[in-house]
Short mmCIF file of C-alpha atoms in Angstrom, two decimals:
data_model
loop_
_atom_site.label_atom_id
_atom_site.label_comp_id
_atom_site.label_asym_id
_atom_site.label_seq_id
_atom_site.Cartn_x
_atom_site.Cartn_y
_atom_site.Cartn_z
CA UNK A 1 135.40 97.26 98.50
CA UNK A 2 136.50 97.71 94.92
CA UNK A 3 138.81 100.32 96.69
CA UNK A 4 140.33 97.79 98.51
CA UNK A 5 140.96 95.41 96.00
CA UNK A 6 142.43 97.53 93.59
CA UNK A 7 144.93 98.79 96.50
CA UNK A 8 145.42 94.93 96.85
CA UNK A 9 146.31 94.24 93.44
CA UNK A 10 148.57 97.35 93.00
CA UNK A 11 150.58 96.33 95.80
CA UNK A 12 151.07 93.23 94.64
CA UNK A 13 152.20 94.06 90.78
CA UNK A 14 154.79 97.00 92.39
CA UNK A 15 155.84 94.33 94.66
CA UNK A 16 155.36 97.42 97.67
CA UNK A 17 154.85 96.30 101.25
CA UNK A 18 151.43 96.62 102.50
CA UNK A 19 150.37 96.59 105.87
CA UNK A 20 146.96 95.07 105.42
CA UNK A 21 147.44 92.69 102.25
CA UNK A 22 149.22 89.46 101.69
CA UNK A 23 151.41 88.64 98.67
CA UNK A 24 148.60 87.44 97.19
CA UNK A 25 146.04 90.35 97.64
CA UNK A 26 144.46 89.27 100.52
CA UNK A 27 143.54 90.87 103.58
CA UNK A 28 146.90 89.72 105.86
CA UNK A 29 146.45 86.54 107.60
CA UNK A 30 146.93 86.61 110.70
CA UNK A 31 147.06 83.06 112.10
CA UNK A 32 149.81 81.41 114.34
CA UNK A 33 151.35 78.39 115.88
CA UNK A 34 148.99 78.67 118.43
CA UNK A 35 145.77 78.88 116.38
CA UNK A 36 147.10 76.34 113.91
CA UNK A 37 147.62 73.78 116.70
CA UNK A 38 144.37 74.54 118.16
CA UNK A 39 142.78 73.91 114.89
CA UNK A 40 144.46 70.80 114.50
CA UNK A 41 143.29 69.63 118.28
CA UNK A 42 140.39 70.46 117.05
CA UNK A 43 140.35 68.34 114.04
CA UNK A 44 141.97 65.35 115.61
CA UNK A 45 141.10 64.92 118.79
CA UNK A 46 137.78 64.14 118.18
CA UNK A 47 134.69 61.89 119.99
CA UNK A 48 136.97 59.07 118.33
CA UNK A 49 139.07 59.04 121.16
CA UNK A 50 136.35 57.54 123.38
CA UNK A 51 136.20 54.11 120.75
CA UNK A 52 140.08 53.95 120.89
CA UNK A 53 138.91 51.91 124.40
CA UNK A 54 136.84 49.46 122.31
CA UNK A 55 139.27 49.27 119.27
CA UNK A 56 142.09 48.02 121.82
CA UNK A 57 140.42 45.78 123.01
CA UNK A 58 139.41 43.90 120.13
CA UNK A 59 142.76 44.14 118.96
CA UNK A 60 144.88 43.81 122.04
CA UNK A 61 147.36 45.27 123.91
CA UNK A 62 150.04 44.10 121.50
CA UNK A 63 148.68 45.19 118.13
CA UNK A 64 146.73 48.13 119.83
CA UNK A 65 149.36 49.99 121.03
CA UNK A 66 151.85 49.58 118.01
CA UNK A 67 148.80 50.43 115.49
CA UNK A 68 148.37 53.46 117.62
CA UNK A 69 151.75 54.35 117.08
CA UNK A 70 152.34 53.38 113.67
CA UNK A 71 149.61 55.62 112.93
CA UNK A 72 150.76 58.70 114.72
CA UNK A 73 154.30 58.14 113.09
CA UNK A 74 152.64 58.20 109.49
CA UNK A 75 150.50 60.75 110.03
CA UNK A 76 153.10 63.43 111.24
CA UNK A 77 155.59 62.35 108.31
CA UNK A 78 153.22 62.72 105.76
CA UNK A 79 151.68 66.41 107.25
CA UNK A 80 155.21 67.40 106.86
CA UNK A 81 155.36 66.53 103.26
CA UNK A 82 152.17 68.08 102.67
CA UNK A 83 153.19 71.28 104.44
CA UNK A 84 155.56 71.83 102.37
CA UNK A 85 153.56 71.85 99.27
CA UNK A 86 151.52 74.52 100.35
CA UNK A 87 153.21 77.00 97.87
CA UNK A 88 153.58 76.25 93.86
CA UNK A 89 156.70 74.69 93.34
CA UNK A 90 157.78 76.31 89.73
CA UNK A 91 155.85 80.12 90.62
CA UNK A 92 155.83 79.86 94.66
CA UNK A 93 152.41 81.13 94.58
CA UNK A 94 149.67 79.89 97.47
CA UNK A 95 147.41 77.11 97.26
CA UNK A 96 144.47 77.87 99.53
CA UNK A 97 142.74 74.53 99.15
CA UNK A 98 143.83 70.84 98.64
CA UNK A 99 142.83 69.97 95.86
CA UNK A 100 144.86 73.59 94.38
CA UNK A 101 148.06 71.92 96.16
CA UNK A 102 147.52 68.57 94.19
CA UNK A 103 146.80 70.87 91.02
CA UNK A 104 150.03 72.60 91.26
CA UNK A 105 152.10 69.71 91.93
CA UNK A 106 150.24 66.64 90.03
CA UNK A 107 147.48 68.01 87.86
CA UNK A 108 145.48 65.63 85.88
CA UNK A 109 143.13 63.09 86.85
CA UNK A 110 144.87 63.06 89.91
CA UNK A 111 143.75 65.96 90.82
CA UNK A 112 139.73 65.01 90.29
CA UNK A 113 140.57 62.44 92.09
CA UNK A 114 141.58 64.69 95.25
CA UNK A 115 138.29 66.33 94.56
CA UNK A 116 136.26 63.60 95.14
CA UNK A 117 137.92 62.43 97.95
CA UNK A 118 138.42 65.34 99.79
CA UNK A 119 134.76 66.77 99.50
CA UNK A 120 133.67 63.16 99.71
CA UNK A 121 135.24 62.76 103.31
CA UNK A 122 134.04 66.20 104.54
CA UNK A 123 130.06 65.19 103.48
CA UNK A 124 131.42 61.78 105.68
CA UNK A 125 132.57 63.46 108.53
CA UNK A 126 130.25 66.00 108.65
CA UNK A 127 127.23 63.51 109.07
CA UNK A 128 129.46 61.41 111.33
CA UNK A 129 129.60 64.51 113.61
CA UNK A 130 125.80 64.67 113.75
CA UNK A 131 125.36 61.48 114.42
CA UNK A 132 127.87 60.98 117.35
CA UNK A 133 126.90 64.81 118.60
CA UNK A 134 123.04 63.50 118.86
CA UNK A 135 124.18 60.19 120.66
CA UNK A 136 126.13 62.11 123.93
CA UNK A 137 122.70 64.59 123.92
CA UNK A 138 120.80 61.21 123.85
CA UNK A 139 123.52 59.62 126.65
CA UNK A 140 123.02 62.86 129.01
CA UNK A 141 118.75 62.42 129.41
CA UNK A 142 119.52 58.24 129.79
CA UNK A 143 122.41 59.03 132.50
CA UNK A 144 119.34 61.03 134.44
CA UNK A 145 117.29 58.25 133.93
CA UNK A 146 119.24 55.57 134.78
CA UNK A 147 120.22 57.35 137.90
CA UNK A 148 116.88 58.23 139.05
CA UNK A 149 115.04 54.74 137.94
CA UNK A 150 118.02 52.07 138.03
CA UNK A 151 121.10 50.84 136.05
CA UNK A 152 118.45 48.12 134.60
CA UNK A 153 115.81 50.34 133.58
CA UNK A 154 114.99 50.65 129.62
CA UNK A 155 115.50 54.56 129.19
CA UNK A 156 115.18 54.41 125.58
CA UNK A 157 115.08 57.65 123.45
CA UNK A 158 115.62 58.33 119.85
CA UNK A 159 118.48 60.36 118.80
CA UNK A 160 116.15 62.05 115.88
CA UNK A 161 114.88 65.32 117.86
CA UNK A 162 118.82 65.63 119.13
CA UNK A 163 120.50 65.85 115.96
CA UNK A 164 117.75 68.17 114.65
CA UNK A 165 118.73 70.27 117.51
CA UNK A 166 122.64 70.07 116.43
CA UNK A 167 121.93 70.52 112.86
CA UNK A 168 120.00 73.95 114.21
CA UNK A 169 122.76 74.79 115.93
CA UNK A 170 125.10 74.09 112.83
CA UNK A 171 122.68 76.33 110.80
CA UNK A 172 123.16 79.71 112.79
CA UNK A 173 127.24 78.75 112.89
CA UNK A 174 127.35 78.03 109.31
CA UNK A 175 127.12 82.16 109.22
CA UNK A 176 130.21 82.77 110.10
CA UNK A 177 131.90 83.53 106.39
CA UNK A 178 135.21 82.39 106.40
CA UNK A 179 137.86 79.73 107.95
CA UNK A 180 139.99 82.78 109.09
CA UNK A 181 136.64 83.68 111.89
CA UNK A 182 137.01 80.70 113.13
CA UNK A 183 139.95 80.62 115.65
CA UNK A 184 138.06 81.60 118.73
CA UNK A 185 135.41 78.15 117.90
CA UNK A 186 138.12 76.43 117.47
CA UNK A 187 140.22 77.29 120.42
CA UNK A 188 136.96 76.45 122.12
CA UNK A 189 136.36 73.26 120.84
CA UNK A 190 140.19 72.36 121.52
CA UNK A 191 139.28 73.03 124.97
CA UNK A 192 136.18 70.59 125.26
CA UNK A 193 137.97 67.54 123.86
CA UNK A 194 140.72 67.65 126.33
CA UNK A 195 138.23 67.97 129.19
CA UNK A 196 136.04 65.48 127.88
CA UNK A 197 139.22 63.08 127.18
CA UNK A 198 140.37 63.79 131.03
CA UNK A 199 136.98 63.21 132.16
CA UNK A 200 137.07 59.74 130.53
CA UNK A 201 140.80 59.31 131.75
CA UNK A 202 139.79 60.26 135.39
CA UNK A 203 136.43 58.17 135.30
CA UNK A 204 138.78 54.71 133.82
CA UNK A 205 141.46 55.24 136.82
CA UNK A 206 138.78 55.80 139.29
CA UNK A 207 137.36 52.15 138.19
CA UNK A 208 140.41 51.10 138.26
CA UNK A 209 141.91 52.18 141.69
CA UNK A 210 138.31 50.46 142.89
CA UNK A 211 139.68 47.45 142.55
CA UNK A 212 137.73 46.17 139.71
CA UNK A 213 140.26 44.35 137.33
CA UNK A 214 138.43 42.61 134.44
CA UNK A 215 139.83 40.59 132.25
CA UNK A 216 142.19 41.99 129.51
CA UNK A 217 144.57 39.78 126.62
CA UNK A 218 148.00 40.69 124.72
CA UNK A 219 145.45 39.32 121.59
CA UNK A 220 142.39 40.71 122.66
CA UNK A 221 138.78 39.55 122.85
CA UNK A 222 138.57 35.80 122.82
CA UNK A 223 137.38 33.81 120.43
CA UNK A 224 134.49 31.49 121.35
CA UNK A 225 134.00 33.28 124.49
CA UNK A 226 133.68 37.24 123.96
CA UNK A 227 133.02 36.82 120.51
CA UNK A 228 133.39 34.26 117.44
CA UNK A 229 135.85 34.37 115.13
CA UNK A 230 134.22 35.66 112.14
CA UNK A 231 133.14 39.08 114.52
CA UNK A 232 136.61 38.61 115.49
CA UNK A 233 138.27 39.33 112.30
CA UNK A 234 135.20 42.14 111.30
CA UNK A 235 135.98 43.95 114.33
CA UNK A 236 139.25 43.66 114.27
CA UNK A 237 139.05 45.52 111.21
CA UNK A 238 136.69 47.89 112.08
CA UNK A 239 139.14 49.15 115.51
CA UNK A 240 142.09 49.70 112.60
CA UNK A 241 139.62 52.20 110.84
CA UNK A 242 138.56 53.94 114.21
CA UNK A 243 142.50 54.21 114.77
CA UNK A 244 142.46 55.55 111.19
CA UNK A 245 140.54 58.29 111.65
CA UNK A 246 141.35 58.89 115.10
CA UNK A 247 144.51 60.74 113.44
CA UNK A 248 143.41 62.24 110.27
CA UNK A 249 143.51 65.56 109.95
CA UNK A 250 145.03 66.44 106.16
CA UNK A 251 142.18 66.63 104.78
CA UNK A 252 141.73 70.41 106.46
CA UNK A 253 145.58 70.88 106.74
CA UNK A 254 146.25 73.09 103.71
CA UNK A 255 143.18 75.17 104.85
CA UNK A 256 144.62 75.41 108.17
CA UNK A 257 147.96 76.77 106.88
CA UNK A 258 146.03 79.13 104.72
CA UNK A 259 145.52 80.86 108.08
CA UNK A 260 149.13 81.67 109.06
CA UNK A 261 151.16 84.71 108.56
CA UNK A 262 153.37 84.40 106.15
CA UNK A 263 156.43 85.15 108.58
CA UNK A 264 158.05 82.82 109.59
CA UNK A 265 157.53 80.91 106.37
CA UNK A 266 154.04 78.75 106.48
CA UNK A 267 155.66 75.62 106.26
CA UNK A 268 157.59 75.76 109.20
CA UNK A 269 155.42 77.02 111.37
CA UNK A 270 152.98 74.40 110.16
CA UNK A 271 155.00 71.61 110.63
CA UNK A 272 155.90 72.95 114.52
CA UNK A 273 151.75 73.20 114.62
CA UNK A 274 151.61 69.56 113.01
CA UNK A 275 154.13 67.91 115.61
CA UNK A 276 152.18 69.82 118.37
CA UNK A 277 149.22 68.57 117.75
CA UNK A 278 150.15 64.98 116.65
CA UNK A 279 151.91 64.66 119.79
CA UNK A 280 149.40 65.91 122.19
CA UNK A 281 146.89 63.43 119.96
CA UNK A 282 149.46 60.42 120.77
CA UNK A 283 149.72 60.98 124.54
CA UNK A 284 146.13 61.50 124.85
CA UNK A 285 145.06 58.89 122.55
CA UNK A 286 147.43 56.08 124.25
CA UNK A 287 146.02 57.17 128.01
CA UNK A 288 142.26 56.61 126.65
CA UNK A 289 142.67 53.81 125.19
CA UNK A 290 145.01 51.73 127.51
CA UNK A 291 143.38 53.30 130.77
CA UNK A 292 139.76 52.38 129.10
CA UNK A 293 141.15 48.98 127.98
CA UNK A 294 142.57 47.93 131.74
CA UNK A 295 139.14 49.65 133.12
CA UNK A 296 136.93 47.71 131.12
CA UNK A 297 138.54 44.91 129.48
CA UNK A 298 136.79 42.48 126.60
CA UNK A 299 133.95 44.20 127.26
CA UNK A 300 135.01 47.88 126.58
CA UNK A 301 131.95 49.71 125.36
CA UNK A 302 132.06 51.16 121.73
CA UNK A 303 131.95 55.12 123.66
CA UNK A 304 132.37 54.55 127.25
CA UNK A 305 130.78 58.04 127.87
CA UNK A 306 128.07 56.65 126.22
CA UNK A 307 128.26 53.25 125.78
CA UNK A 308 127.23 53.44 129.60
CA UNK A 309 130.44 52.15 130.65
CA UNK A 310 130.05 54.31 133.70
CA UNK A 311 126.93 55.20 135.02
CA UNK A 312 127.76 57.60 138.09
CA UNK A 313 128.74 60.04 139.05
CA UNK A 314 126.08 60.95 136.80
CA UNK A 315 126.57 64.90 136.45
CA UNK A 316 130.26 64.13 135.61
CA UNK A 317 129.01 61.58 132.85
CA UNK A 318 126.72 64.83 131.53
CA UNK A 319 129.55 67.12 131.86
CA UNK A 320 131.54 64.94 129.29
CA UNK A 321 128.87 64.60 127.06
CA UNK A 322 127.94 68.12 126.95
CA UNK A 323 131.86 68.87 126.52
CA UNK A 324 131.73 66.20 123.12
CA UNK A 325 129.25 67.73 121.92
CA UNK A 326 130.36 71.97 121.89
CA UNK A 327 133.32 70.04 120.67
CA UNK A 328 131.89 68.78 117.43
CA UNK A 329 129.91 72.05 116.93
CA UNK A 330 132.88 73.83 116.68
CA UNK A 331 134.89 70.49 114.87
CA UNK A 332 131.62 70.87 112.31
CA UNK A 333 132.40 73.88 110.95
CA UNK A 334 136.08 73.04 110.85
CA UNK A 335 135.22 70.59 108.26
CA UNK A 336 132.56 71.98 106.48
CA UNK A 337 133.96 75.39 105.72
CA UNK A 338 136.14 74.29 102.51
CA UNK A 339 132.66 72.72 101.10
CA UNK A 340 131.66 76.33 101.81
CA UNK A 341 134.21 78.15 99.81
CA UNK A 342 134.08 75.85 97.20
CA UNK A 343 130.71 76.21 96.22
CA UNK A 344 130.33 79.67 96.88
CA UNK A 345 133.48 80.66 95.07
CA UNK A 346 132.53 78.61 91.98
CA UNK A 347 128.76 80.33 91.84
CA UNK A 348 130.63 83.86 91.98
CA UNK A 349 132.85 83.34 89.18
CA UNK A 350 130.25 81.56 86.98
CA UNK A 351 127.35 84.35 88.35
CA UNK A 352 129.93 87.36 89.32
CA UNK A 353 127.23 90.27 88.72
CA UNK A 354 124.61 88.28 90.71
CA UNK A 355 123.39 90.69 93.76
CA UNK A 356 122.12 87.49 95.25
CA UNK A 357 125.77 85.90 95.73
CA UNK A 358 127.73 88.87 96.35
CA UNK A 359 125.62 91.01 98.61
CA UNK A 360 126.53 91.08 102.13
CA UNK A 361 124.37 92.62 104.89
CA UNK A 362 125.34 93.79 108.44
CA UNK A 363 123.15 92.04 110.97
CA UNK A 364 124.35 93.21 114.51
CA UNK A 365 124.51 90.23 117.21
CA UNK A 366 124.44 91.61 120.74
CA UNK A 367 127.78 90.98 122.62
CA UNK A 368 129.40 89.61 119.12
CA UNK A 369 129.46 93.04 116.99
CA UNK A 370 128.03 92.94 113.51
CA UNK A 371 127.77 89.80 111.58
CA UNK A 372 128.17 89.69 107.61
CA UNK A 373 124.88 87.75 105.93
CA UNK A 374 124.50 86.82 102.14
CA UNK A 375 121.32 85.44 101.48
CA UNK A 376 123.18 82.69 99.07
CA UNK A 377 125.24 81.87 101.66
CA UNK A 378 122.02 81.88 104.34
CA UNK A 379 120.23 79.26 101.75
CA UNK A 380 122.66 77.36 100.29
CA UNK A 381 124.61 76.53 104.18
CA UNK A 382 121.52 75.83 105.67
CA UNK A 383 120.44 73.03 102.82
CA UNK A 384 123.92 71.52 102.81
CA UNK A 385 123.42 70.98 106.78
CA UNK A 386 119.90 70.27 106.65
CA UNK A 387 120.86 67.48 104.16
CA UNK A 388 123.49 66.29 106.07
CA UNK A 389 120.86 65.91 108.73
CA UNK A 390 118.59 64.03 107.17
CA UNK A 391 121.53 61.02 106.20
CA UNK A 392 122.66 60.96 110.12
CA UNK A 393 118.97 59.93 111.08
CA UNK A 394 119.06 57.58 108.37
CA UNK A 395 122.07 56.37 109.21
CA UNK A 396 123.00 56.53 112.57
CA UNK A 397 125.74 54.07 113.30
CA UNK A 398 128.83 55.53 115.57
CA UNK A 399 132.02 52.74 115.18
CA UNK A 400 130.32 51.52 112.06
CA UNK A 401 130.42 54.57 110.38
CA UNK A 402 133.55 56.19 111.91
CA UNK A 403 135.51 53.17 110.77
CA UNK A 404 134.59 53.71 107.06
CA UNK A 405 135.44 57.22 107.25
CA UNK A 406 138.79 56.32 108.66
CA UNK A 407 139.22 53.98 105.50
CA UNK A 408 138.13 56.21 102.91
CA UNK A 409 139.95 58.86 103.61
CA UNK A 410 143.06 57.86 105.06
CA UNK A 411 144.81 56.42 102.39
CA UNK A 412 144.69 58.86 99.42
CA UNK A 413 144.48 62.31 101.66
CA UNK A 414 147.15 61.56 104.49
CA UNK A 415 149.21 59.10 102.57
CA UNK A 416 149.08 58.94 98.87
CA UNK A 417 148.91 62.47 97.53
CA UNK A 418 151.61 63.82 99.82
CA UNK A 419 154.08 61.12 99.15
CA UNK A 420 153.49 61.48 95.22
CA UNK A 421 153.75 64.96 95.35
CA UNK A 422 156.95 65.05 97.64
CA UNK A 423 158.16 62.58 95.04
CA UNK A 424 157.33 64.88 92.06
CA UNK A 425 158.74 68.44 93.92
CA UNK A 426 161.87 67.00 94.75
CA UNK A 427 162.22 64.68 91.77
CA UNK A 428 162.60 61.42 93.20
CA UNK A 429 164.45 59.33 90.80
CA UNK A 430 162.26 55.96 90.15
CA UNK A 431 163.43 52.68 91.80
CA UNK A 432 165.57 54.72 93.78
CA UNK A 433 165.53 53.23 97.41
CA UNK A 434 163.72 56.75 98.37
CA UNK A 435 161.01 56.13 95.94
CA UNK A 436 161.00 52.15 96.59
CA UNK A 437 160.38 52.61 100.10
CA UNK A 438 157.63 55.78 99.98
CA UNK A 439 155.87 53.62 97.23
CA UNK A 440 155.52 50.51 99.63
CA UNK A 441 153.90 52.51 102.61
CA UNK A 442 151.92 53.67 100.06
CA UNK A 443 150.61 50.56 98.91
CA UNK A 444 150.70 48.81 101.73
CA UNK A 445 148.21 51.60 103.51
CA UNK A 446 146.07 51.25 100.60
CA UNK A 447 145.60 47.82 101.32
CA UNK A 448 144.85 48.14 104.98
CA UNK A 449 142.29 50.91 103.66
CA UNK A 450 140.23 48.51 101.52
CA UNK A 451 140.12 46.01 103.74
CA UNK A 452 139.08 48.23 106.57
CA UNK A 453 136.21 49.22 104.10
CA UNK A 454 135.27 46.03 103.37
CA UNK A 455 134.76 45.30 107.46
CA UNK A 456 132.69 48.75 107.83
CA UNK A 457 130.40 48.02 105.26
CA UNK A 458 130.16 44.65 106.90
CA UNK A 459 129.29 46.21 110.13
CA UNK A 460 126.84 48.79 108.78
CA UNK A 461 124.85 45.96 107.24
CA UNK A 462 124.83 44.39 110.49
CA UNK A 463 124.00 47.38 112.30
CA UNK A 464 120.98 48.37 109.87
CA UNK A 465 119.56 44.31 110.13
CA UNK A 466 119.55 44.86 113.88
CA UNK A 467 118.41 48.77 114.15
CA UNK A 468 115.96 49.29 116.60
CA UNK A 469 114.61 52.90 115.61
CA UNK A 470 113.98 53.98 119.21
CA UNK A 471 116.94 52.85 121.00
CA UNK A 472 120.19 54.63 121.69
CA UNK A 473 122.42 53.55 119.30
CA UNK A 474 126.49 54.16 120.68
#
């Protein structure tokens, strides 16, 4: 090994070519558009999509649809920014991380801030994932039931045992060392949430080409009859967060272009992945959620896979579910690998002659070849999802939840840090009509953040007064 990295580091200071080293003294990456996008399906195209039903409909078809295109439109602008900031701008050095990008470019207590944020929203999502992963296991033994016993039979269960048995699952994966092993999940995963999105597509036509037609409004629910018009204005709220995070995807998007080859340059290969996958996320996103909307109407469920907005065929329901949920084990470890690196790269610099960090052990897996095992990394993975765990059944709230994710991390990772540090590479002149106008969709998404945040926390102090501890909660 210390072979290898002196070969590394040779190559780089003679500036020699070197067929299995980056510029940077890394093994060579081998990433490309097609892993990049597939990370970034993936990331996106989350169980989110099945709420974007619900959030239209208490928003309308009006203000649905053009939030759900506003959003896209932002989104992709702002991953292109951040692509490009992927190398130093004064040494052109990488940044394999985030929070290195905002370093380079902004420094400060800016780039704390990024910290917190950024680690903040992965420890979000990745209890989110648990607690929507546990819900379709949950929806698949209450579809059984409900077909077997009745539409009007109780089939309560509690979702406790079934995110045990993801966060289990999450454990073993957790092994897997680096973000660069985990194409193959990923391409996986990609897989799932389209056939769990067409399932849901194919399920909403189905209703509607049976004729049923309920009611549906260019505003929405309706006031004094669906719902009043304080729950009007909270959920309102609440459906712009689940758009939110429907899209969001920067937070993992320098980590993602870590991956890629370095030819063609990162960047533009990165923002080809980024309009690939934004674009797929649009189409997909605006068939769920208008096709849910017309099936369903006022009374769209919050997850119509597990809302029970369908109850048959049954197997097809449990095919859906089962697809969400090998999605999110793979969409898990997506997000949680940069909490990973951080903490294990920061114990091996402050502990570098530690055999405990650094020693890795071949464990052959039949059919998967030998697998690398640190004991550090064995403990330390296994308490951060165990943890994680343990908040989800505490917690477990789907739109709730997923809307404050959606407003604490949208605004500073997808919008904020890549405008200011566009603004600072390229030197953007203040009051300049540039900076004017980047500075107002700036603030202007900051304010829709907070007050999406106010309206989650709203609805999570709703959702805890009325918790029923043995119920399905979607």
């Amino acid at each position: 090994m210390a072979a290898g990295l002196q070969e590394s580091t040779n190559a780089v200071e003679i500036s020699i070519p070197n067929s299995k080293f980056d510029d940077d003294g890394r093994v060579k990456r081998t990433g490309t558009l097609m892993t990049a996008s597939a990370h970034i399906i993936t990331a996106v195209i989350g169980s989110g999509v099945l709420s974007l039903a619900w959030a239209i409909a208490q928003l309308g078809w009006i203000a649905g649809i053009t939030i759900l295109v506003i959003f896209s439109i932002i989104t992709w602008f702002t991953s292109t920014l951040l692509a490009d900031s992927y190398r130093s701008p004064t040494t052109g050095s990488r940044n394999y991380t985030y929070v290195d990008v905002v370093k380079a470019h902004l420094g400060g207590t800016k780039y704390t801030f990024c910290g917190l944020a950024q680690y903040g929203n992965f420890v979000g999502i990745s209890i989110g994932y648990t607690i929507t992963a546990s819900i379709s296991l949950a929806a698949i033994i209450r579809s059984n039931c409900f077909h077997k016993k009745g539409h009007d039979a109780g089939c309560h269960t509690t979702n406790n045992k079934f995110m045990i048995a993801f966060g289990v699952a999450e454990i073993l994966l957790s092994q897997i060392p680096n973000f660069h092993e985990l194409a193959g999940l990923s391409i996986i995963a990609a897989v799932m949430s389209f056939a769990y999105s067409l399932i849901g597509l194919g399920l909403s036509m189905a209703e509607i080409a049976g004729g049923h037609h309920p009611k549906t409004s260019l505003t929405g629910v309706t006031i004094g009859v669906d719902v009043t018009s304080s729950e009007k204005v909270w959920n309102s709220l609440q459906a712009i967060g689940n758009i939110a995070i429907a899209y969001t995807y920067s937070v993992v998007l320098v980590e993602i272009q870590d991956t890629l080859k370095s030819s063609p340059p990162e960047n533009q290969v990165m923002k080809k992945a980024s309009f690939v996958g934004v674009s797929v996320t649009t189409v997909f996103y605006m068939l769920c959620g208008t096709l849910g909307y017309a099936a369903f109407g006022n009374k769209a469920p919050g997850n119509f896979l597990t809302g029970f907005g369908f109850y048959e065929p049954f197997w097809l329901i449990d095919i859906g579910n089962i697809c969400i949920v090998v999605h999110l084990v793979g969409a898990y470890q997506v997000f949680c690998q940069p909490i990973y690196h951080l903490v294990e790269k920061w114990c091996s610099q402050r502990w570098p002659e530690s055999k405990f960090l650094t020693k890795e052990y071949g464990v052959r897996i039949p059919l998967c070849g030998v697998l690398n095992v640190n004991v550090f990394r064995l403990v330390w993975r296994t308490a951060y999802v165990t943890l994680t765990t343990v908040i989800a059944m505490i917690f477990p709230f789907f739109n709730s939840v997923l809307s404050l994710l959606g407003a604490t991390s949208f605004w500073p990772l997808t919008v904020y840090f890549p405008i200011e540090m566009f603004i600072s590479r390229a030197k953007i002149k203040r009051c300049s009509f540039t900076w004017i106008w980047l500075k107002l969709l700036s603030m202007v998404c900051l304010i829709i953040s907070l007050i999406v945040a106010a309206a989650s926390i709203q609805g999570l102090i709703k959702d805890l007064r009325s918790f029923k501890p043995f119920s399905s909660v979607s």
